[in-house]
Tab-separated table of C-alpha atoms in Angstrom:
chain	number	residue	atom	x	y	z
Y	29	MET	CA	-57.041	1.126	24.957
Y	30	THR	CA	-57.724	-2.371	26.314
Y	31	PRO	CA	-56.043	-5.065	24.144
Y	32	LEU	CA	-58.299	-6.850	21.697
Y	33	SER	CA	-58.949	-10.167	23.480
Y	34	SER	CA	-61.678	-11.928	21.433
Y	35	LEU	CA	-63.748	-11.842	18.273
Y	36	SER	CA	-66.799	-10.827	20.387
Y	37	ASN	CA	-64.711	-7.969	21.797
Y	38	PHE	CA	-63.758	-6.879	18.217
Y	39	PHE	CA	-67.428	-6.734	17.120
Y	40	THR	CA	-68.480	-4.854	20.220
Y	41	ARG	CA	-65.738	-2.281	19.887
Y	42	THR	CA	-66.335	-1.606	16.194
Y	43	GLY	CA	-70.061	-1.170	16.811
Y	44	ALA	CA	-70.854	-2.882	13.581
Y	45	GLU	CA	-74.300	-4.105	12.693
Y	46	LEU	CA	-73.836	-7.801	13.347
Y	47	HIS	CA	-75.524	-11.182	12.701
Y	48	LEU	CA	-73.771	-14.404	13.723
Y	49	TYR	CA	-74.790	-17.912	12.627
Y	50	HIS	CA	-73.814	-21.552	13.458
Y	51	LEU	CA	-72.723	-23.287	10.280
Y	52	GLY	CA	-71.515	-26.620	11.689
Y	53	ARG	CA	-74.584	-28.880	11.540
Y	54	THR	CA	-77.718	-26.731	11.034
Y	55	LEU	CA	-77.821	-23.141	10.104
Y	56	ALA	CA	-78.996	-21.260	13.260
Y	57	PRO	CA	-78.539	-17.709	14.759
Y	58	LEU	CA	-75.807	-17.279	17.310
Y	59	SER	CA	-75.927	-14.387	19.801
Y	60	LEU	CA	-72.913	-12.236	20.592
Y	61	GLU	CA	-73.341	-13.329	24.203
Y	62	GLN	CA	-73.087	-16.957	23.244
Y	63	LEU	CA	-69.920	-16.373	21.227
Y	64	GLU	CA	-68.433	-14.418	24.161
Y	65	ALA	CA	-69.282	-17.275	26.576
Y	66	PHE	CA	-67.584	-19.697	24.216
Y	67	GLU	CA	-64.482	-17.562	23.817
Y	68	THR	CA	-64.108	-17.068	27.569
Y	69	GLU	CA	-64.459	-20.792	28.118
Y	70	GLN	CA	-67.717	-20.440	30.040
Y	71	GLN	CA	-69.370	-23.063	27.746
Y	72	PRO	CA	-68.403	-25.516	25.037
Y	73	TRP	CA	-69.483	-25.003	21.401
Y	74	GLU	CA	-73.087	-26.110	20.776
Y	75	GLN	CA	-72.689	-27.493	17.233
Y	76	PRO	CA	-69.121	-28.888	16.814
Y	77	PHE	CA	-68.376	-30.391	13.420
Y	78	LYS	CA	-65.173	-32.177	12.585
Y	79	GLY	CA	-63.490	-30.795	15.639
Y	80	GLN	CA	-64.279	-27.256	14.771
Y	81	ALA	CA	-66.666	-24.379	15.743
Y	82	ARG	CA	-67.844	-23.245	12.345
Y	83	LEU	CA	-69.625	-19.871	12.192
Y	84	ALA	CA	-70.484	-17.082	9.812
Y	85	CYS	CA	-69.969	-13.439	10.906
Y	86	VAL	CA	-72.128	-11.094	8.821
Y	87	PHE	CA	-71.342	-7.512	9.905
Y	88	ARG	CA	-71.657	-4.029	8.474
Y	89	PRO	CA	-69.346	-1.440	9.950
Y	90	ALA	CA	-70.517	2.173	10.023
Y	91	GLY	CA	-70.078	3.851	6.730
Y	92	LEU	CA	-70.619	0.760	4.538
Y	93	ASP	CA	-73.673	-0.019	2.498
Y	94	ASP	CA	-73.164	-3.823	2.221
Y	95	PRO	CA	-72.170	-6.155	4.877
Y	96	LEU	CA	-68.925	-8.169	5.037
Y	97	VAL	CA	-68.971	-11.909	5.653
Y	98	TRP	CA	-66.379	-14.070	7.457
Y	99	PHE	CA	-66.570	-17.852	7.479
Y	100	LEU	CA	-64.529	-19.075	10.395
Y	101	ALA	CA	-63.623	-22.546	11.710
Y	102	LEU	CA	-62.224	-22.275	15.226
Y	103	PRO	CA	-60.386	-25.433	16.518
Y	104	LEU	CA	-61.805	-27.204	19.493
Y	105	ASP	CA	-60.153	-29.177	22.259
Y	106	GLU	CA	-61.226	-32.631	23.420
Y	107	GLU	CA	-64.061	-31.232	25.457
Y	108	GLY	CA	-65.499	-29.105	22.613
Y	109	ARG	CA	-64.017	-25.840	24.046
Y	110	LEU	CA	-61.980	-23.254	22.225
Y	111	SER	CA	-58.306	-23.955	21.421
Y	112	PRO	CA	-57.362	-20.272	21.359
Y	113	ALA	CA	-53.918	-20.131	19.704
Y	114	GLN	CA	-55.193	-19.635	16.063
Y	115	ARG	CA	-57.871	-17.240	17.141
Y	116	ASP	CA	-55.324	-15.185	19.015
Y	117	ALA	CA	-53.014	-15.156	16.027
Y	118	PHE	CA	-55.932	-13.939	13.858
Y	119	LEU	CA	-56.677	-11.120	16.345
Y	120	GLU	CA	-53.050	-10.061	16.198
Y	121	ARG	CA	-53.251	-9.985	12.445
Y	122	LEU	CA	-56.503	-7.955	12.695
Y	123	ILE	CA	-54.729	-5.282	14.930
Y	124	THR	CA	-51.710	-5.253	12.652
Y	125	THR	CA	-53.746	-4.741	9.581
Y	126	LEU	CA	-56.210	-2.099	10.917
Y	127	GLY	CA	-54.466	-0.531	13.852
Y	128	GLN	CA	-56.018	0.232	17.192
Y	129	THR	CA	-57.662	3.412	15.815
Y	130	ALA	CA	-59.974	1.387	13.605
Y	131	LEU	CA	-61.363	-0.374	16.729
Y	132	THR	CA	-63.580	2.439	17.767
Y	133	VAL	CA	-67.231	1.998	18.523
Y	134	GLY	CA	-69.508	3.451	15.854
Y	135	ARG	CA	-66.840	5.147	13.688
Y	136	PRO	CA	-68.861	7.019	11.002
Y	137	ASP	CA	-65.821	7.588	8.767
Y	138	LEU	CA	-64.689	4.073	8.037
Y	139	GLN	CA	-63.218	4.209	4.646
Y	140	GLN	CA	-63.852	1.692	1.916
Y	141	ALA	CA	-60.097	0.821	1.885
Y	142	GLU	CA	-60.296	-0.128	5.573
Y	143	ALA	CA	-63.250	-2.306	4.851
Y	144	GLY	CA	-61.316	-3.915	2.091
Y	145	LYS	CA	-58.570	-4.648	4.625
Y	146	ILE	CA	-61.022	-6.385	6.858
Y	147	ASP	CA	-62.425	-8.459	4.074
Y	148	ASN	CA	-58.898	-9.409	2.900
Y	149	LEU	CA	-58.105	-10.876	6.360
Y	150	MET	CA	-59.824	-14.032	5.044
Y	151	GLN	CA	-57.106	-14.647	2.408
Y	152	ASP	CA	-54.533	-17.154	3.516
Y	153	ASN	CA	-56.281	-17.320	6.843
Y	154	PRO	CA	-56.052	-20.745	8.526
Y	155	LEU	CA	-59.375	-20.146	10.255
Y	156	ALA	CA	-61.240	-19.395	7.029
Y	157	PHE	CA	-63.251	-22.069	5.257
Y	158	THR	CA	-65.403	-22.129	2.130
Y	159	PRO	CA	-69.033	-23.399	2.619
Y	160	ASP	CA	-70.532	-25.465	-0.138
Y	161	ASP	CA	-72.900	-23.698	-2.586
Y	162	SER	CA	-76.144	-24.745	-0.815
Y	163	LEU	CA	-74.959	-23.667	2.618
Y	164	ARG	CA	-73.675	-20.337	1.208
Y	165	ALA	CA	-77.045	-19.761	-0.519
Y	166	MET	CA	-79.000	-20.610	2.650
Y	167	LEU	CA	-76.836	-18.274	4.719
Y	168	HIS	CA	-77.371	-15.475	2.155
Y	169	ALA	CA	-81.116	-16.067	2.249
Y	170	ARG	CA	-81.260	-16.028	6.037
Y	171	ALA	CA	-78.927	-13.005	6.470
Y	172	SER	CA	-80.897	-11.051	3.849
Y	173	LEU	CA	-84.077	-11.734	5.774
Y	174	ASP	CA	-82.564	-10.899	9.165
Y	175	CYS	CA	-81.142	-7.688	7.766
Y	176	ASP	CA	-84.563	-6.683	6.345
Y	177	ARG	CA	-83.279	-6.962	2.796
Y	178	PRO	CA	-85.248	-8.266	-0.136
Y	179	ALA	CA	-84.945	-11.752	-1.530
Y	180	SER	CA	-82.767	-12.293	-4.549
Y	181	GLN	CA	-83.834	-11.727	-8.144
Y	182	TYR	CA	-84.251	-15.518	-8.443
Y	183	TYR	CA	-87.005	-15.765	-5.820
Y	184	GLU	CA	-90.028	-15.235	-8.052
Y	185	LEU	CA	-89.154	-18.014	-10.561
Y	186	ALA	CA	-88.280	-20.447	-7.801
Y	187	GLU	CA	-91.518	-19.740	-5.969
Y	188	GLN	CA	-93.498	-20.352	-9.179
Y	189	TYR	CA	-91.735	-23.622	-9.754
Y	190	LEU	CA	-91.913	-24.902	-6.170
Y	191	THR	CA	-95.634	-24.042	-5.858
Y	192	ALA	CA	-96.485	-25.921	-9.111
Y	193	GLN	CA	-97.090	-22.866	-11.278
Y	194	LEU	CA	-94.519	-24.053	-13.768
Y	195	PRO	CA	-94.005	-27.424	-15.494
Y	196	LEU	CA	-91.936	-30.066	-13.598
Y	197	ASP	CA	-89.319	-30.146	-16.407
Y	198	ASP	CA	-88.577	-26.384	-16.006
Y	199	TRP	CA	-86.218	-26.996	-13.069
Y	200	PRO	CA	-83.024	-26.369	-15.007
Y	201	SER	CA	-83.971	-22.671	-15.187
Y	202	LEU	CA	-83.991	-22.292	-11.416
Y	203	GLY	CA	-81.165	-20.531	-9.471
Y	204	LEU	CA	-79.998	-22.192	-6.275
Y	205	GLN	CA	-80.252	-18.814	-4.450
Y	206	GLY	CA	-83.924	-18.570	-5.525
Y	207	ILE	CA	-84.603	-22.068	-3.970
Y	208	ALA	CA	-82.810	-20.981	-0.803
Y	209	ASP	CA	-84.833	-17.802	-0.576
Y	210	VAL	CA	-88.123	-19.560	-0.941
Y	211	LEU	CA	-87.275	-22.183	1.653
Y	212	THR	CA	-86.046	-19.560	4.102
Y	213	ARG	CA	-89.089	-17.352	3.586
Y	214	ARG	CA	-91.671	-20.209	3.298
Y	215	GLY	CA	-93.609	-18.855	6.267
Y	216	GLU	CA	-94.694	-16.021	3.970
Y	217	LEU	CA	-96.497	-18.349	1.582
Y	218	SER	CA	-100.209	-18.332	1.567
Y	219	SER	CA	-102.038	-21.569	2.716
Y	220	GLU	CA	-102.811	-22.333	-0.930
Y	221	LEU	CA	-99.219	-22.024	-2.018
Y	222	ALA	CA	-97.984	-23.898	1.066
Y	223	ALA	CA	-100.152	-26.857	0.195
Y	224	ALA	CA	-98.999	-26.693	-3.392
Y	225	PHE	CA	-95.391	-26.627	-2.265
Y	226	VAL	CA	-95.720	-29.742	-0.183
Y	227	GLN	CA	-97.423	-31.598	-2.928
Y	228	ARG	CA	-94.732	-30.402	-5.389
Y	229	LEU	CA	-92.010	-31.934	-3.284
Y	230	ALA	CA	-93.726	-35.358	-3.624
Y	231	ASP	CA	-93.793	-35.003	-7.492
Y	232	LEU	CA	-90.396	-33.520	-8.186
Y	233	PRO	CA	-87.759	-35.312	-10.351
Y	234	ASP	CA	-84.831	-36.636	-8.377
Y	235	THR	CA	-82.301	-34.042	-9.471
Y	236	PRO	CA	-84.253	-30.956	-8.245
Y	237	LEU	CA	-85.367	-32.945	-5.228
Y	238	ARG	CA	-81.831	-33.409	-4.218
Y	239	ALA	CA	-80.965	-29.753	-4.712
Y	240	ILE	CA	-83.857	-28.767	-2.555
Y	241	ALA	CA	-83.051	-31.296	0.084
Y	242	LEU	CA	-79.490	-29.946	0.300
Y	243	CYS	CA	-80.981	-26.517	1.250
Y	244	LEU	CA	-83.563	-28.000	3.584
Y	245	GLU	CA	-80.719	-29.467	5.621
Y	246	GLN	CA	-80.220	-25.945	6.832
Y	247	ALA	CA	-83.936	-25.203	7.292
Y	248	PRO	CA	-85.450	-28.582	8.159
Y	249	PRO	CA	-89.159	-29.131	8.760
Y	250	ALA	CA	-90.518	-27.669	12.028
Y	251	HIS	CA	-87.071	-26.750	13.255
Y	252	ALA	CA	-87.067	-24.306	16.198
Y	253	GLN	CA	-84.459	-22.052	14.488
Y	254	LEU	CA	-86.453	-21.433	11.260
Y	255	ALA	CA	-86.934	-17.731	10.379
Y	256	GLY	CA	-90.479	-18.565	9.429
Y	257	GLN	CA	-92.502	-21.800	9.144
Y	258	LEU	CA	-95.356	-23.069	7.092
Y	259	PRO	CA	-98.561	-23.713	9.123
Y	260	GLU	CA	-97.850	-26.637	11.407
Y	261	GLU	CA	-99.784	-29.228	9.398
Y	262	TYR	CA	-97.790	-28.327	6.233
Y	263	GLU	CA	-94.448	-28.546	8.073
Y	264	THR	CA	-95.530	-32.089	9.102
Y	265	GLU	CA	-96.549	-32.907	5.529
Y	266	LEU	CA	-93.245	-31.578	4.312
Y	267	LEU	CA	-91.437	-33.965	6.613
Y	268	THR	CA	-93.723	-36.823	5.525
Y	269	ALA	CA	-92.965	-36.145	1.880
Y	270	LEU	CA	-89.228	-36.144	2.505
Y	271	ILE	CA	-89.397	-39.437	4.394
Y	272	ALA	CA	-91.615	-40.998	1.642
Y	273	ARG	CA	-89.266	-39.889	-1.135
Y	274	GLY	CA	-86.328	-41.132	0.841
Y	275	GLN	CA	-87.815	-44.467	1.495
Y	276	ALA	CA	-88.766	-44.843	-2.146
Y	277	ALA	CA	-85.147	-44.091	-3.091
Y	278	ARG	CA	-84.015	-46.716	-0.626
Y	279	ASP	CA	-86.299	-49.279	-2.274
Y	280	LEU	CA	-84.836	-48.382	-5.684
Y	281	GLY	CA	-81.215	-48.562	-4.497
Y	282	ASP	CA	-80.755	-44.754	-5.051
Y	283	LEU	CA	-78.320	-44.017	-2.304
Y	284	GLU	CA	-77.743	-40.397	-3.238
Y	285	THR	CA	-81.408	-39.428	-3.055
Y	286	LEU	CA	-81.935	-41.508	0.121
Y	287	CYS	CA	-79.154	-39.614	1.889
Y	288	ALA	CA	-80.196	-36.277	0.639
Y	289	CYS	CA	-83.708	-36.833	2.047
Y	290	LEU	CA	-82.332	-38.367	5.233
Y	291	ARG	CA	-80.144	-35.356	5.947
Y	292	ALA	CA	-82.997	-32.953	5.376
Y	293	ALA	CA	-85.605	-34.955	7.369
Y	294	GLY	CA	-83.180	-36.131	10.065
Y	295	ALA	CA	-82.596	-32.567	11.233
Y	296	SER	CA	-86.263	-32.064	11.987
Y	297	PRO	CA	-87.169	-32.391	15.747
Y	298	ARG	CA	-90.445	-34.188	14.923
Y	299	PRO	CA	-90.842	-37.794	16.169
Y	300	ALA	CA	-91.404	-39.040	12.627
Y	301	ALA	CA	-87.737	-38.222	11.807
Y	302	ALA	CA	-86.573	-40.249	14.820
Y	303	GLU	CA	-88.792	-43.140	13.839
Y	304	TRP	CA	-87.386	-43.134	10.311
Y	305	ILE	CA	-83.843	-43.239	11.708
Y	306	ASP	CA	-84.895	-46.207	13.869
Y	307	ALA	CA	-86.222	-48.034	10.773
Y	308	LEU	CA	-83.044	-47.370	8.827
Y	309	LEU	CA	-80.819	-48.553	11.658
Y	310	ALA	CA	-82.849	-51.768	11.839
Y	311	ASP	CA	-82.589	-52.276	8.077
Y	312	ASP	CA	-79.514	-54.418	7.142
Y	313	GLU	CA	-79.831	-53.465	3.504
Y	314	ALA	CA	-80.170	-49.783	4.062
Y	315	VAL	CA	-77.380	-49.229	6.575
Y	316	ASN	CA	-74.069	-48.184	5.074
Y	317	VAL	CA	-71.379	-45.608	5.728
Y	318	ASP	CA	-73.225	-42.796	3.916
Y	319	VAL	CA	-76.403	-43.356	5.869
Y	320	LEU	CA	-74.491	-43.400	9.145
Y	321	VAL	CA	-72.608	-40.246	8.313
Y	322	ALA	CA	-75.904	-38.534	7.382
Y	323	ILE	CA	-77.467	-39.544	10.688
Y	324	ALA	CA	-74.448	-38.309	12.678
Y	325	ALA	CA	-74.301	-35.033	10.816
Y	326	ARG	CA	-77.885	-34.028	10.728
Y	327	GLY	CA	-79.881	-36.417	12.928
Y	328	TYR	CA	-77.546	-36.214	15.832
Y	329	ALA	CA	-80.199	-34.639	18.141
Y	330	HIS	CA	-82.228	-37.907	17.845
Y	331	LEU	CA	-79.253	-39.863	19.129
Y	332	GLU	CA	-79.896	-38.445	22.626
Y	333	ASP	CA	-81.880	-41.622	23.321
Y	334	ALA	CA	-81.021	-44.565	25.556
Y	335	GLU	CA	-81.798	-47.209	22.797
Y	336	ARG	CA	-81.133	-45.246	19.626
Y	337	LEU	CA	-77.563	-44.125	20.524
Y	338	PRO	CA	-76.262	-47.719	21.276
Y	339	ALA	CA	-77.978	-48.995	18.127
Y	340	PHE	CA	-76.249	-46.262	16.053
Y	341	LEU	CA	-72.858	-46.789	17.591
Y	342	THR	CA	-73.087	-50.504	17.170
Y	343	ARG	CA	-73.931	-50.090	13.475
Y	344	LEU	CA	-71.000	-47.659	13.211
Y	345	ALA	CA	-68.608	-50.115	14.807
Y	346	SER	CA	-69.786	-52.917	12.538
Y	347	CYS	CA	-69.317	-50.835	9.339
Y	348	PRO	CA	-65.819	-51.549	7.846
Y	349	GLN	CA	-65.965	-48.373	5.633
Y	350	ALA	CA	-66.778	-46.064	8.486
Y	351	ASN	CA	-64.105	-44.165	10.544
Y	352	PHE	CA	-65.440	-45.220	13.868
Y	353	ALA	CA	-63.021	-43.210	15.977
Y	354	ALA	CA	-63.588	-39.921	14.089
Y	355	LEU	CA	-67.408	-40.074	14.050
Y	356	ALA	CA	-67.663	-41.221	17.649
Y	357	ARG	CA	-65.256	-38.457	18.668
Y	358	ASP	CA	-67.264	-35.846	16.751
Y	359	LEU	CA	-70.486	-36.925	18.494
Y	360	ALA	CA	-68.892	-36.834	21.839
Y	361	LEU	CA	-67.831	-33.196	21.337
Y	362	ILE	CA	-71.608	-32.278	21.178
Y	363	PRO	CA	-72.344	-31.144	24.794
Y	364	ARG	CA	-75.649	-32.981	25.128
Y	365	LEU	CA	-74.144	-36.239	23.689
Y	366	ARG	CA	-70.749	-36.235	25.381
Y	367	LEU	CA	-71.760	-38.178	28.531
Y	368	PRO	CA	-74.181	-40.612	26.778
Y	369	VAL	CA	-71.522	-41.487	24.088
Y	370	LEU	CA	-68.814	-42.008	26.722
Y	371	MET	CA	-71.143	-44.140	28.996
Y	372	THR	CA	-72.305	-46.203	26.000
Y	373	LEU	CA	-68.767	-46.973	25.024
Y	374	ARG	CA	-67.684	-47.672	28.644
Y	375	ASN	CA	-70.540	-50.100	29.186
Y	376	ALA	CA	-69.938	-52.055	25.955
Y	377	SER	CA	-69.008	-55.714	26.558
Y	378	ALA	CA	-65.641	-56.812	25.250
Y	379	ASP	CA	-67.070	-59.253	22.748
Y	380	SER	CA	-69.584	-56.828	21.256
Y	381	PRO	CA	-68.868	-54.832	17.991
Y	382	LEU	CA	-68.419	-51.729	20.175
Y	383	GLY	CA	-66.035	-53.482	22.543
Y	384	GLN	CA	-64.007	-54.806	19.620
Y	385	ALA	CA	-63.857	-51.382	17.967
Y	386	LEU	CA	-62.572	-49.889	21.286
Y	387	ALA	CA	-59.987	-52.604	21.593
Y	388	ALA	CA	-58.715	-51.867	18.081
Y	389	LEU	CA	-58.405	-48.162	18.943
Y	390	THR	CA	-56.525	-49.037	22.081
Y	391	ARG	CA	-54.070	-51.155	20.100
Y	392	GLN	CA	-53.618	-48.263	17.554
Y	393	ALA	CA	-52.893	-45.859	20.381
Y	394	GLU	CA	-50.314	-48.214	21.938
Y	395	THR	CA	-48.480	-48.546	18.632
Y	396	GLY	CA	-48.503	-44.760	18.110
Y	397	ASN	CA	-50.791	-44.900	15.012
Y	398	PRO	CA	-54.008	-43.146	15.962
Y	399	ALA	CA	-57.023	-43.416	13.695
Y	400	PRO	CA	-57.111	-40.594	11.078
Y	401	ARG	CA	-59.598	-37.696	11.391
Y	402	HIS	CA	-62.402	-37.616	8.906
């Protein structure tokens, strides 16, 4: 039997029902072909985050009723491509644990004990990571939908609350999984309920608003990778409501709510999201390290702009609390941003904030004390 050479090879040979997802910046489906192209160094990782390719592998081997889930963070090199050593060690551990006979396409007799061995491979695994609660809930919601499984038992109550069928102060009774299910399946809402949902967002207390915004980071308004969308006008109104709530929080000095709304709205591809980012970057009182991190993490697609990217990097270089080297490096790992970031840094004048930040990095490198990773 041909040696196991990659994760994509493992999933192909086991014949498991498989769904893969990006988990780095925005939850999005990942095809087996895309994973294979990454593992064979044909292309860099599309959504690098903190120097890693973060993905979820939701797979159900033959003979199992419920799928298994792996959360993996594969290390990347300086060009955003796979550094294979830890992946290869994991594959060796996989073969040692299961044996070559388990790697047979479509085996109908996979025993529960073997499935347990597969699941236990995540224990003490340097590639494994634990997503935060909102990301885990959104993944569960998306995978359940993609696997044609029903929403969780918390869906009905969350739908009633989010469409204004329950009082505003009933939010403590909601389950995070129910919120994630409603947001993921919002394309199933009637026009009447969709309108009520958008209006509800404008009226929510800050605490449930932040919880919903945390989930919307992974299903932002009008995003191309949504499993289902509201009618177009309501997706637009959803984005408008997030921006309005975020701007109101900025005026009140509520940084937590501002950043929650910014992360959810910034990931939307609509021009209104980019315009809000522009306004924040031009606002001396609004710009701080948390706002800059939120833009880099979720609004990165809007930085592919000849004016916005230099403005962002200048703000980043001028912020004493920000780790300029780590954030700039993370952006440069994104394939579509790599060249623009490098060119912007290269063209910076020596006396500009960008030039001074680069000079400081050069001095650190010469003294053997590189900037820490974030």
